[in-house]
Amino acid sequence: MGLSTNGAALRLSDADNVAVVLRALEPGTELTFGAEHLIATQEIPVGHKLATREIPAGAAILKYGQTMGRATVTIAAGEHVHVHNVEGIRGRGDLAAARSASA
Amino acid sequence: MTFQGYHRSNGTVGTRNHVLVLPSVMCANHVVERIGRKLPDLITVQHPTGCSQVGVDFEQTKRTMAGFAANPNVAAVLVVGLGCETNESKALASEIAARGQRVEVIGIQESDGTTNTIARGIEIGAALLRDAAKHERRVAGFEHLILGTECGGSDTFSGITANPALGWAADRIVGEGGTVILAEIPELVGAEHLLAERADEAVARQLYELIARVEQRAAQMGVDMRYGNPTQGNIAGGLTTIEEKSLGCLYKGGTTPLREVVEYAMRPNERGLVVMDTPGQDIEQLTGMVAGGAQVVVFTTGRGTPTGSPIAPVIKVATNTAIFGRMRENLDVNAGSIVDGTRTLPEVGAEIFEWIVEAANGRKPAAEELEFRDFAINRIGPSF
C-alpha cells in the first residue's frame, strides 16, 4: 500500500495499476508513487480511480492486488478509470445470454 | 472479555429485553399496529408475507419469523394471526416455543373481529411487559455473542476505511470466542477465492455453490449484475464493478478462518466467522442475520443509510468524514479519519470493538435512538 507523495491518491497494493483519489484532482496534477511519476490527465472526483500506468484494452484492472475487471479500451496513465472504460468479468449474465443465443 | 446481558432459559443471552408483537400474516398488520399504539413499550413489526406461499419460500419465511421471535434480545412474543393464513399462527407459535421462547398467540377470526383482538392483545402485551421487566442483566462471556456485519450505501472508501476497521473488530470478537456473520453473497462475487482459502474443503465448496447461484440467476435473466449492483449510488461514489465492491466488502469479516456456511435466517452451529446466504438488499440481510441470532450488528456506510433493526442495536460506521459530518445524527463512528491521517486503522477498529461491547451492555447507537425498526423477509418464490 502506498500514498502518493502529495497525499492526494492511495495505491492499495504495489501490484495495482490504479490508485484511489483522496482529494479531487485537477488535470495536470503530478503524482509520485515511490519511483513512479504520473500526471492526472482529467478531472478525477474523490473516491474515483486513476490509472497509474498504461492499461491495454482487455487487460485486468488490479486493485487490492486482485482483478476487479478489465479495460474495454486502452487506458493511458493518469486517466480516469471507471464504468466508461472498464467492464466487470463476473456476474455477466448478459454475456452468458449472448453466448447461448449464438450457439 | 464479558458483557452484561439477559440470560434466557434456552441458554442464549440477549443484549436487549424486548417484548415483540409479530403478525403471522400481513392481514394482522393493522391489529398489531393498534396494539403497539396503545403500548409503545412493545416492539411491533409489519410485513407483506405469510399467505399463499409454498415450498422453500414458505419454509424460509416461517424460519425467519421464528428465528426473529426467538432472538435472545426478545424476552417474550405475542403472535397475532388472522385464522385462514398459510402461515398458521398456532403452528408458528409452536415453532417459536420449540426454540425455547415464551410465546402467546391470538387470532382475529377466533376473537370475533379486530376490536376484541386488539383489546386481548393489549391485555396480553401488558402482562408480558410486566414479566419482562423482572429480568436483569448478568455477566456473560463472548461465546454468547453473535455479531452481524453489513455494509450499505458503499463507496470506494468502504473497502479502505470502515470495512477493514470492522474486520479488525471482528477478529477481536472471534479471538474472544464470539461469532461473526458475514453475509450479502452477491457482494462476495469476485472475492470468494480469498475467503475459500480460509475454509476447509467442504465449507469452501458450499461457499462456491452460493456464489454460483448468484451468477446463474444473472445468466437466467440475461443481465449484467452491474445494472443493479453496484448501485447507481455506489458507482457515483467511485465503485466500478461488482468485483471491486466485493473485494472491499470482504474486509468486514476480518481475517480468521471461515468455519461454516448457513442458509438465510439459520442460527450458526459453529463459533468464529460464518457466512450467511442473504441478498445484498440491506433490510432483508439485516432481518436474516438477526433471525439467525445476531444480538448486535455493525453496519458500514459511505453514502449514509439510517437503517436499524426493531430488536438489535445497529452501530453505524461512516467510511468518510464528509458523510459523518453531514449525517452525524445517523452515524456512530467515523472511519474516514483513517484516510484523513488523523487516526490509524487499529484505533478505529478498537473504537468499533468498544462500541460493540457497550451496545451489548445496553448503550443505544443512533439507529436505535432514532427508533428505526426496519423489517423485511427475503422471498425466494412467488406468491400464489
CSV table of N, CA and C in Angstrom, one decimal, chain B residues 26-142:
chain,number,residue,atom,x,y,z
B,26,MET,N,-49.8,-10.8,6.8
B,26,MET,CA,-50.0,-9.3,6.6
B,26,MET,C,-51.4,-8.9,7.0
B,27,CYS,N,-52.4,-9.8,7.0
B,27,CYS,CA,-53.8,-9.4,7.3
B,27,CYS,C,-53.9,-9.0,8.8
B,28,ALA,N,-52.9,-9.3,9.6
B,28,ALA,CA,-52.9,-9.0,11.0
B,28,ALA,C,-52.1,-7.7,11.3
B,29,ASN,N,-51.5,-7.1,10.3
B,29,ASN,CA,-50.6,-5.9,10.5
B,29,ASN,C,-51.3,-4.8,11.2
B,30,HIS,N,-52.6,-4.5,10.8
B,30,HIS,CA,-53.3,-3.4,11.4
B,30,HIS,C,-53.5,-3.6,12.9
B,31,VAL,N,-53.9,-4.8,13.3
B,31,VAL,CA,-54.2,-5.1,14.7
B,31,VAL,C,-52.9,-5.0,15.5
B,32,VAL,N,-51.8,-5.5,14.9
B,32,VAL,CA,-50.5,-5.4,15.6
B,32,VAL,C,-50.1,-3.9,15.8
B,33,GLU,N,-50.3,-3.1,14.8
B,33,GLU,CA,-50.0,-1.7,14.9
B,33,GLU,C,-50.8,-1.0,16.0
B,34,ARG,N,-52.1,-1.4,16.0
B,34,ARG,CA,-53.0,-0.7,17.0
B,34,ARG,C,-52.6,-1.1,18.5
B,35,ILE,N,-52.2,-2.4,18.6
B,35,ILE,CA,-51.8,-2.9,20.0
B,35,ILE,C,-50.5,-2.0,20.4
B,36,GLY,N,-49.6,-1.8,19.4
B,36,GLY,CA,-48.4,-1.1,19.7
B,36,GLY,C,-48.6,0.4,20.0
B,37,ARG,N,-49.7,0.9,19.3
B,37,ARG,CA,-50.0,2.3,19.6
B,37,ARG,C,-50.4,2.6,21.0
B,38,LYS,N,-51.1,1.6,21.6
B,38,LYS,CA,-51.6,1.7,22.9
B,38,LYS,C,-50.5,1.4,23.9
B,39,LEU,N,-49.6,0.5,23.6
B,39,LEU,CA,-48.5,0.1,24.5
B,39,LEU,C,-47.1,0.4,23.7
B,40,PRO,N,-46.6,1.6,23.7
B,40,PRO,CA,-45.5,1.9,22.9
B,40,PRO,C,-44.2,1.2,23.4
B,41,ASP,N,-44.2,0.6,24.6
B,41,ASP,CA,-43.0,-0.2,25.0
B,41,ASP,C,-42.9,-1.5,24.3
B,42,LEU,N,-44.0,-2.0,23.7
B,42,LEU,CA,-43.9,-3.2,22.8
B,42,LEU,C,-43.2,-2.9,21.5
B,43,ILE,N,-42.5,-3.9,21.0
B,43,ILE,CA,-41.9,-3.7,19.7
B,43,ILE,C,-42.8,-4.4,18.7
B,44,THR,N,-43.3,-3.7,17.7
B,44,THR,CA,-44.2,-4.3,16.7
B,44,THR,C,-43.5,-4.2,15.3
B,45,VAL,N,-43.8,-5.3,14.5
B,45,VAL,CA,-43.3,-5.2,13.1
B,45,VAL,C,-44.5,-5.5,12.2
B,46,GLN,N,-44.4,-5.0,11.0
B,46,GLN,CA,-45.4,-5.3,9.9
B,46,GLN,C,-44.6,-5.9,8.7
B,47,HIS,N,-45.3,-6.7,7.9
B,47,HIS,CA,-44.6,-7.3,6.8
B,47,HIS,C,-45.7,-7.7,5.8
B,48,PRO,N,-45.3,-7.9,4.5
B,48,PRO,CA,-46.3,-8.3,3.5
B,48,PRO,C,-46.2,-9.8,3.2
B,49,THR,N,-45.9,-10.7,4.1
B,49,THR,CA,-45.8,-12.1,3.9
B,49,THR,C,-46.7,-12.9,4.7
B,50,GLY,N,-46.6,-14.3,4.6
B,50,GLY,CA,-47.4,-15.2,5.4
B,50,GLY,C,-48.6,-15.9,4.8
B,51,CYS,N,-48.9,-15.5,3.6
B,51,CYS,CA,-50.0,-16.2,2.9
B,51,CYS,C,-49.7,-16.6,1.5
B,52,SER,N,-50.4,-17.6,1.0
B,52,SER,CA,-50.3,-18.0,-0.4
B,52,SER,C,-48.8,-18.2,-0.8
B,53,GLN,N,-48.0,-18.8,0.1
B,53,GLN,CA,-46.6,-19.1,-0.2
B,53,GLN,C,-46.5,-20.6,-0.1
B,54,VAL,N,-45.5,-21.2,-0.9
B,54,VAL,CA,-45.3,-22.6,-0.9
B,54,VAL,C,-43.8,-23.0,-0.8
B,55,GLY,N,-43.6,-24.3,-0.5
B,55,GLY,CA,-42.2,-24.8,-0.6
B,55,GLY,C,-41.2,-24.1,0.1
B,56,VAL,N,-40.0,-24.0,-0.5
B,56,VAL,CA,-38.8,-23.4,0.2
B,56,VAL,C,-39.1,-22.0,0.6
B,57,ASP,N,-39.9,-21.3,-0.2
B,57,ASP,CA,-40.2,-19.9,0.0
B,57,ASP,C,-41.0,-19.7,1.3
B,58,PHE,N,-42.0,-20.6,1.5
B,58,PHE,CA,-42.8,-20.6,2.7
B,58,PHE,C,-41.9,-21.0,3.9
B,59,GLU,N,-41.1,-22.1,3.7
B,59,GLU,CA,-40.2,-22.5,4.8
B,59,GLU,C,-39.3,-21.4,5.3
B,60,GLN,N,-38.7,-20.7,4.3
B,60,GLN,CA,-37.8,-19.6,4.7
B,60,GLN,C,-38.5,-18.5,5.4
B,61,THR,N,-39.7,-18.1,5.0
B,61,THR,CA,-40.5,-17.1,5.7
B,61,THR,C,-40.8,-17.5,7.1
B,62,LYS,N,-41.2,-18.7,7.3
B,62,LYS,CA,-41.6,-19.2,8.6
B,62,LYS,C,-40.4,-19.2,9.5
B,63,ARG,N,-39.2,-19.8,8.9
B,63,ARG,CA,-38.0,-19.9,9.7
B,63,ARG,C,-37.5,-18.5,10.1
B,64,THR,N,-37.7,-17.5,9.3
B,64,THR,CA,-37.2,-16.1,9.6
B,64,THR,C,-38.1,-15.5,10.7
B,65,MET,N,-39.4,-15.7,10.6
B,65,MET,CA,-40.3,-15.2,11.7
B,65,MET,C,-39.9,-15.9,13.0
B,66,ALA,N,-39.8,-17.2,13.0
B,66,ALA,CA,-39.5,-18.0,14.2
B,66,ALA,C,-38.1,-17.6,14.8
B,67,GLY,N,-37.1,-17.5,14.0
B,67,GLY,CA,-35.8,-17.1,14.4
B,67,GLY,C,-35.8,-15.7,15.0
B,68,PHE,N,-36.5,-14.8,14.3
B,68,PHE,CA,-36.5,-13.4,14.8
B,68,PHE,C,-37.2,-13.3,16.1
B,69,ALA,N,-38.3,-14.1,16.3
B,69,ALA,CA,-39.0,-14.0,17.5
B,69,ALA,C,-38.2,-14.7,18.7
B,70,ALA,N,-37.4,-15.7,18.3
B,70,ALA,CA,-36.6,-16.4,19.3
B,70,ALA,C,-35.2,-15.8,19.6
B,71,ASN,N,-34.9,-14.6,18.9
B,71,ASN,CA,-33.7,-14.0,19.1
B,71,ASN,C,-33.6,-13.7,20.6
B,72,PRO,N,-32.4,-13.9,21.2
B,72,PRO,CA,-32.3,-13.7,22.7
B,72,PRO,C,-32.6,-12.2,23.1
B,73,ASN,N,-32.6,-11.3,22.2
B,73,ASN,CA,-32.9,-9.9,22.6
B,73,ASN,C,-34.4,-9.7,22.9
B,74,VAL,N,-35.2,-10.8,22.6
B,74,VAL,CA,-36.6,-10.8,22.8
B,74,VAL,C,-36.9,-11.6,24.1
B,75,ALA,N,-37.6,-11.0,25.0
B,75,ALA,CA,-38.0,-11.7,26.3
B,75,ALA,C,-39.2,-12.6,26.1
B,76,ALA,N,-40.2,-12.1,25.3
B,76,ALA,CA,-41.4,-12.9,25.0
B,76,ALA,C,-42.1,-12.3,23.8
B,77,VAL,N,-42.9,-13.1,23.2
B,77,VAL,CA,-43.5,-12.8,21.9
B,77,VAL,C,-45.1,-13.0,21.9
B,78,LEU,N,-45.8,-12.1,21.3
B,78,LEU,CA,-47.2,-12.3,21.1
B,78,LEU,C,-47.4,-12.4,19.5
B,79,VAL,N,-47.8,-13.5,19.1
B,79,VAL,CA,-48.1,-13.7,17.7
B,79,VAL,C,-49.6,-13.4,17.4
B,80,VAL,N,-49.9,-12.6,16.4
B,80,VAL,CA,-51.2,-12.3,16.1
B,80,VAL,C,-51.5,-12.8,14.7
B,81,GLY,N,-52.5,-13.7,14.6
B,81,GLY,CA,-52.9,-14.3,13.3
B,81,GLY,C,-54.2,-13.8,12.8
B,82,LEU,N,-54.6,-14.2,11.6
B,82,LEU,CA,-55.9,-14.0,11.1
B,82,LEU,C,-56.8,-15.2,11.4
B,83,GLY,N,-56.4,-16.3,10.9
B,83,GLY,CA,-57.1,-17.6,11.1
B,83,GLY,C,-57.2,-18.5,9.9
B,84,CYS,N,-57.0,-17.9,8.7
B,84,CYS,CA,-57.1,-18.8,7.5
B,84,CYS,C,-55.8,-18.7,6.7
B,85,GLU,N,-54.7,-18.2,7.3
B,85,GLU,CA,-53.5,-17.9,6.5
B,85,GLU,C,-52.6,-19.2,6.4
B,86,THR,N,-51.8,-19.2,5.3
B,86,THR,CA,-50.8,-20.3,5.1
B,86,THR,C,-50.0,-20.5,6.3
B,87,ASN,N,-49.5,-19.4,6.8
B,87,ASN,CA,-48.6,-19.4,8.0
B,87,ASN,C,-49.4,-19.4,9.2
B,88,GLU,N,-50.0,-20.6,9.5
B,88,GLU,CA,-50.9,-20.8,10.6
B,88,GLU,C,-50.3,-20.3,11.9
B,89,SER,N,-51.0,-19.4,12.6
B,89,SER,CA,-50.4,-18.7,13.7
B,89,SER,C,-50.0,-19.6,14.9
B,90,LYS,N,-50.8,-20.7,15.1
B,90,LYS,CA,-50.5,-21.6,16.2
B,90,LYS,C,-49.3,-22.4,15.9
B,91,ALA,N,-49.2,-22.8,14.6
B,91,ALA,CA,-48.0,-23.6,14.2
B,91,ALA,C,-46.8,-22.7,14.3
B,92,LEU,N,-46.9,-21.5,13.9
B,92,LEU,CA,-45.7,-20.6,14.1
B,92,LEU,C,-45.4,-20.4,15.5
B,93,ALA,N,-46.4,-20.3,16.4
B,93,ALA,CA,-46.1,-20.1,17.8
B,93,ALA,C,-45.4,-21.4,18.4
B,94,SER,N,-45.8,-22.6,17.9
B,94,SER,CA,-45.2,-23.8,18.3
B,94,SER,C,-43.7,-23.9,18.0
B,95,GLU,N,-43.5,-23.4,16.7
B,95,GLU,CA,-42.1,-23.3,16.2
B,95,GLU,C,-41.2,-22.4,17.1
B,96,ILE,N,-41.8,-21.3,17.5
B,96,ILE,CA,-41.1,-20.3,18.4
B,96,ILE,C,-40.9,-20.9,19.8
B,97,ALA,N,-41.9,-21.6,20.3
B,97,ALA,CA,-41.8,-22.2,21.6
B,97,ALA,C,-40.7,-23.3,21.6
B,98,ALA,N,-40.7,-24.1,20.4
B,98,ALA,CA,-39.7,-25.1,20.3
B,98,ALA,C,-38.2,-24.6,20.4
B,99,ARG,N,-38.1,-23.3,20.1
B,99,ARG,CA,-36.7,-22.7,20.3
B,99,ARG,C,-36.5,-22.2,21.7
B,100,GLY,N,-37.4,-22.5,22.6
B,100,GLY,CA,-37.2,-22.1,24.0
B,100,GLY,C,-37.7,-20.7,24.3
B,101,GLN,N,-38.6,-20.1,23.5
B,101,GLN,CA,-39.0,-18.7,23.7
B,101,GLN,C,-40.4,-18.8,24.3
B,102,ARG,N,-40.7,-17.8,25.2
B,102,ARG,CA,-42.1,-17.7,25.7
B,102,ARG,C,-43.0,-17.0,24.6
B,103,VAL,N,-44.1,-17.6,24.3
B,103,VAL,CA,-44.9,-17.1,23.2
B,103,VAL,C,-46.4,-17.2,23.6
B,104,GLU,N,-47.2,-16.2,23.2
B,104,GLU,CA,-48.6,-16.2,23.3
B,104,GLU,C,-49.2,-16.0,21.9
B,105,VAL,N,-50.4,-16.5,21.7
B,105,VAL,CA,-50.9,-16.4,20.3
B,105,VAL,C,-52.4,-16.0,20.3
B,106,ILE,N,-52.8,-15.1,19.5
B,106,ILE,CA,-54.3,-14.7,19.4
B,106,ILE,C,-54.6,-14.7,17.9
B,107,GLY,N,-55.9,-14.9,17.6
B,107,GLY,CA,-56.3,-14.8,16.2
B,107,GLY,C,-57.5,-13.9,16.0
B,108,ILE,N,-57.6,-13.2,14.9
B,108,ILE,CA,-58.6,-12.2,14.7
B,108,ILE,C,-60.0,-12.9,14.5
B,109,GLN,N,-60.0,-14.0,13.7
B,109,GLN,CA,-61.3,-14.7,13.4
B,109,GLN,C,-61.8,-15.4,14.7
B,110,GLU,N,-60.9,-16.0,15.4
B,110,GLU,CA,-61.2,-16.7,16.7
B,110,GLU,C,-61.7,-15.7,17.7
B,111,SER,N,-61.2,-14.5,17.7
B,111,SER,CA,-61.6,-13.5,18.7
B,111,SER,C,-62.8,-12.7,18.2
B,112,ASP,N,-63.4,-13.1,17.1
B,112,ASP,CA,-64.6,-12.4,16.6
B,112,ASP,C,-64.4,-11.0,16.2
B,113,GLY,N,-63.3,-10.7,15.6
B,113,GLY,CA,-63.1,-9.4,15.0
B,113,GLY,C,-61.9,-8.6,15.5
B,114,THR,N,-61.7,-7.5,14.9
B,114,THR,CA,-60.4,-6.7,15.2
B,114,THR,C,-60.5,-6.1,16.6
B,115,THR,N,-61.7,-5.5,17.0
B,115,THR,CA,-61.7,-4.7,18.2
B,115,THR,C,-61.4,-5.6,19.4
B,116,ASN,N,-62.0,-6.8,19.4
B,116,ASN,CA,-61.8,-7.8,20.5
B,116,ASN,C,-60.3,-8.2,20.5
B,117,THR,N,-59.7,-8.4,19.3
B,117,THR,CA,-58.4,-8.9,19.2
B,117,THR,C,-57.4,-7.9,19.7
B,118,ILE,N,-57.7,-6.6,19.4
B,118,ILE,CA,-56.8,-5.5,19.8
B,118,ILE,C,-56.9,-5.5,21.4
B,119,ALA,N,-58.1,-5.5,21.9
B,119,ALA,CA,-58.2,-5.5,23.4
B,119,ALA,C,-57.5,-6.6,24.1
B,120,ARG,N,-57.6,-7.8,23.5
B,120,ARG,CA,-57.0,-9.0,24.1
B,120,ARG,C,-55.5,-8.9,23.9
B,121,GLY,N,-55.0,-8.3,22.8
B,121,GLY,CA,-53.6,-8.2,22.6
B,121,GLY,C,-53.0,-7.2,23.5
B,122,ILE,N,-53.7,-6.1,23.9
B,122,ILE,CA,-53.2,-5.1,24.8
B,122,ILE,C,-53.1,-5.7,26.2
B,123,GLU,N,-54.1,-6.5,26.6
B,123,GLU,CA,-54.0,-7.2,27.9
B,123,GLU,C,-52.8,-8.2,28.0
B,124,ILE,N,-52.6,-9.0,26.9
B,124,ILE,CA,-51.5,-9.9,27.0
B,124,ILE,C,-50.2,-9.2,26.9
B,125,GLY,N,-50.1,-8.2,26.0
B,125,GLY,CA,-48.9,-7.4,25.9
B,125,GLY,C,-48.5,-6.8,27.2
B,126,ALA,N,-49.4,-6.2,27.9
B,126,ALA,CA,-49.1,-5.6,29.2
B,126,ALA,C,-48.6,-6.6,30.2
B,127,ALA,N,-49.2,-7.8,30.2
B,127,ALA,CA,-48.7,-8.9,31.1
B,127,ALA,C,-47.3,-9.3,30.7
B,128,LEU,N,-47.0,-9.4,29.4
B,128,LEU,CA,-45.7,-9.8,29.0
B,128,LEU,C,-44.6,-8.7,29.4
B,129,LEU,N,-45.0,-7.5,29.2
B,129,LEU,CA,-44.1,-6.4,29.6
B,129,LEU,C,-43.8,-6.4,31.1
B,130,ARG,N,-44.8,-6.7,31.9
B,130,ARG,CA,-44.6,-6.7,33.4
B,130,ARG,C,-43.6,-7.8,33.7
B,131,ASP,N,-43.8,-9.0,33.1
B,131,ASP,CA,-42.9,-10.1,33.3
B,131,ASP,C,-41.5,-9.8,32.8
B,132,ALA,N,-41.4,-9.2,31.7
B,132,ALA,CA,-40.0,-8.9,31.1
B,132,ALA,C,-39.3,-8.0,32.0
B,133,ALA,N,-40.0,-7.1,32.6
B,133,ALA,CA,-39.3,-6.1,33.5
B,133,ALA,C,-38.6,-6.7,34.7
B,134,LYS,N,-38.9,-8.0,35.0
B,134,LYS,CA,-38.3,-8.7,36.1
B,134,LYS,C,-36.9,-9.2,35.7
B,135,HIS,N,-36.6,-9.3,34.4
B,135,HIS,CA,-35.3,-9.8,34.0
B,135,HIS,C,-34.2,-8.7,34.3
B,136,GLU,N,-33.0,-9.2,34.7
B,136,GLU,CA,-31.9,-8.3,34.9
B,136,GLU,C,-30.7,-8.7,34.2
B,137,ARG,N,-29.8,-7.8,33.9
B,137,ARG,CA,-28.6,-8.1,33.2
B,137,ARG,C,-27.6,-8.8,34.1
B,138,ARG,N,-27.0,-9.8,33.6
B,138,ARG,CA,-25.9,-10.5,34.3
B,138,ARG,C,-24.7,-10.7,33.4
B,139,VAL,N,-23.6,-11.0,34.0
B,139,VAL,CA,-22.4,-11.1,33.2
B,139,VAL,C,-22.4,-12.3,32.2
B,140,ALA,N,-21.9,-12.2,31.0
B,140,ALA,CA,-21.9,-13.3,30.0
B,140,ALA,C,-20.6,-13.2,29.3
B,141,GLY,N,-20.2,-14.4,28.9
B,141,GLY,CA,-18.9,-14.5,28.1
B,141,GLY,C,-19.2,-14.2,26.6
B,142,PHE,N,-18.2,-13.9,25.8
B,142,PHE,CA,-18.3,-13.6,24.4
B,142,PHE,C,-18.8,-14.8,23.6
